[in-house]
Protein backbone atom coordinates (compact mmCIF):
# COMPACT_ATOMS: atom_id res chain seq x y z
CA UNK A 1 53.60 -21.05 -103.84
CA UNK A 2 55.93 -23.96 -103.15
CA UNK A 3 58.17 -22.63 -106.01
CA UNK A 4 58.53 -19.61 -104.56
CA UNK A 5 59.23 -20.55 -100.90
CA UNK A 6 61.79 -22.53 -102.34
CA UNK A 7 63.21 -20.12 -104.67
CA UNK A 8 63.12 -17.44 -101.62
CA UNK A 9 65.15 -20.31 -99.10
CA UNK A 10 67.75 -20.62 -101.84
CA UNK A 11 68.36 -16.94 -102.01
CA UNK A 12 68.41 -16.84 -98.36
CA UNK A 13 71.04 -19.47 -98.30
CA UNK A 14 72.97 -17.73 -100.73
CA UNK A 15 73.28 -14.42 -99.10
CA UNK A 16 74.18 -15.98 -95.80
CA UNK A 17 76.46 -18.73 -97.11
CA UNK A 18 78.67 -15.49 -99.00
CA UNK A 19 78.09 -13.59 -95.53
CA UNK A 20 80.38 -16.56 -93.66
CA UNK A 21 82.97 -16.45 -96.25
CA UNK A 22 83.88 -13.33 -95.60
CA UNK A 23 86.39 -14.33 -92.79
CA UNK A 24 87.77 -11.96 -89.74
CA UNK A 25 89.55 -9.11 -90.17
CA UNK A 26 92.87 -8.56 -88.11
CA UNK A 27 93.99 -5.14 -87.79
CA UNK A 28 97.61 -4.97 -86.73
CA UNK A 29 99.28 -1.74 -85.02
CA UNK A 30 103.14 -1.10 -84.37
CA UNK A 31 103.43 2.01 -82.96
CA UNK A 32 106.70 2.08 -81.21
CA UNK A 33 109.16 2.36 -84.37
CA UNK A 34 112.28 4.13 -83.71
CA UNK A 35 112.64 5.67 -87.65
CA UNK A 36 110.14 6.16 -90.47
CA UNK A 37 112.84 5.27 -93.16
CA UNK A 38 112.05 1.95 -94.78
CA UNK A 39 108.69 0.10 -94.78
CA UNK A 40 107.31 -2.47 -92.13
CA UNK A 41 106.21 -6.12 -93.15
CA UNK A 42 103.83 -8.48 -91.86
CA UNK A 43 103.47 -12.00 -92.48
CA UNK A 44 100.26 -13.95 -91.52
CA UNK A 45 101.48 -17.94 -90.96
CA UNK A 46 100.28 -21.10 -90.02
CA UNK A 47 102.15 -23.79 -88.01
CA UNK A 48 103.15 -25.18 -91.61
CA UNK A 49 104.33 -21.62 -93.11
CA UNK A 50 106.18 -20.17 -89.85
CA UNK A 51 109.83 -19.32 -90.15
CA UNK A 52 109.48 -21.17 -94.24
CA UNK A 53 108.98 -18.70 -96.27
CA UNK A 54 106.10 -16.38 -97.45
CA UNK A 55 102.84 -16.18 -95.14
CA UNK A 56 99.53 -17.39 -96.29
CA UNK A 57 98.82 -13.49 -96.37
CA UNK A 58 101.26 -10.59 -96.33
CA UNK A 59 100.89 -7.37 -96.32
CA UNK A 60 103.27 -4.15 -95.99
CA UNK A 61 102.99 -0.28 -95.11
CA UNK A 62 104.89 2.97 -95.07
CA UNK A 63 105.76 4.42 -92.03
CA UNK A 64 104.06 7.85 -90.29
CA UNK A 65 105.71 8.98 -87.30
CA UNK A 66 106.78 6.00 -85.79
CA UNK A 67 103.42 4.15 -86.46
CA UNK A 68 102.13 1.63 -89.15
CA UNK A 69 98.80 -0.11 -89.42
CA UNK A 70 98.17 -2.78 -91.18
CA UNK A 71 95.13 -4.80 -92.18
CA UNK A 72 94.44 -8.64 -92.93
CA UNK A 73 91.04 -9.63 -94.51
CA UNK A 74 88.70 -12.62 -95.11
CA UNK A 75 91.10 -14.60 -92.48
CA UNK A 76 89.30 -17.98 -91.90
CA UNK A 77 88.68 -19.33 -88.22
CA UNK A 78 91.94 -21.15 -87.55
CA UNK A 79 95.01 -20.61 -85.59
CA UNK A 80 97.73 -18.59 -86.42
CA UNK A 81 101.28 -16.63 -86.00
CA UNK A 82 102.27 -13.10 -86.90
CA UNK A 83 105.71 -12.45 -88.21
CA UNK A 84 106.63 -8.19 -88.79
CA UNK A 85 109.94 -6.87 -89.81
CA UNK A 86 110.65 -2.86 -90.11
CA UNK A 87 112.56 -3.60 -93.50
CA UNK A 88 114.57 0.34 -93.36
CA UNK A 89 116.29 -0.29 -96.11
CA UNK A 90 113.78 -2.14 -98.50
CA UNK A 91 115.60 -5.09 -99.41
CA UNK A 92 112.78 -7.59 -98.49
CA UNK A 93 114.88 -9.57 -95.98
CA UNK A 94 116.08 -9.05 -92.50
CA UNK A 95 119.72 -7.93 -92.51
CA UNK A 96 121.89 -9.41 -89.86
CA UNK A 97 125.29 -8.66 -87.90
CA UNK A 98 128.55 -10.50 -88.67
CA UNK A 99 127.36 -12.68 -85.37
CA UNK A 100 124.20 -13.55 -86.43
CA UNK A 101 121.78 -10.89 -84.61
CA UNK A 102 119.41 -8.91 -86.73
CA UNK A 103 120.21 -5.10 -87.66
CA UNK A 104 116.85 -4.16 -88.13
CA UNK A 105 113.81 -4.64 -85.61
CA UNK A 106 111.19 -7.12 -85.69
CA UNK A 107 108.14 -8.49 -83.77
CA UNK A 108 105.72 -11.20 -83.49
CA UNK A 109 102.49 -12.10 -82.01
CA UNK A 110 101.86 -11.99 -78.08
CA UNK A 111 105.01 -9.63 -78.36
CA UNK A 112 107.53 -12.54 -77.36
CA UNK A 113 110.60 -11.46 -77.59
CA UNK A 114 113.52 -14.59 -76.33
CA UNK A 115 116.68 -15.39 -77.80
CA UNK A 116 116.86 -17.41 -80.93
CA UNK A 117 114.21 -17.24 -83.50
CA UNK A 118 110.52 -16.74 -82.49
CA UNK A 119 108.72 -20.09 -82.11
CA UNK A 120 105.19 -20.66 -83.53
CA UNK A 121 103.92 -22.10 -80.32
CA UNK A 122 104.78 -18.68 -78.53
CA UNK A 123 103.37 -16.14 -81.23
CA UNK A 124 100.38 -18.33 -82.30
CA UNK A 125 96.67 -16.83 -81.62
CA UNK A 126 93.12 -17.93 -82.66
CA UNK A 127 90.91 -16.26 -85.19
CA UNK A 128 87.23 -17.19 -84.34
CA UNK A 129 84.37 -14.96 -85.03
CA UNK A 130 85.02 -11.75 -84.43
CA UNK A 131 87.88 -9.00 -85.71
CA UNK A 132 90.94 -8.85 -83.78
CA UNK A 133 92.62 -5.73 -83.11
CA UNK A 134 96.73 -6.81 -82.00
CA UNK A 135 99.85 -4.46 -80.97
CA UNK A 136 102.46 -5.75 -81.92
CA UNK A 137 106.03 -4.32 -80.36
CA UNK A 138 109.22 -3.96 -82.18
């Protein structure tokens, strides 16, 4: 009987540990795109990766009727920021004018639009124990 209880307890704890590792889902919607050309790409960043290259999770989507929905699954609790780019010519990078101003639209979590490059402290948000739905403006 003790063995049966131990096996049942072990099985139950294993199931709950797998459920806890699944993480949170972040659904990002952009609904103000001015063109359906190209793709929208998003990168989920920690403070260590922000503005330094690829995020810890990356996703992209084709644009339909000026709108995209991108989902990040199995995100562990913590602090993050999102960077998004409308890559109209699908060259995989942000294009700039001669004066350094972006040619393609972009957005960040918290919809902070300031002069100069985005800052992590302005764009950061917390992932805790509930799925998140974020609307980001470009």
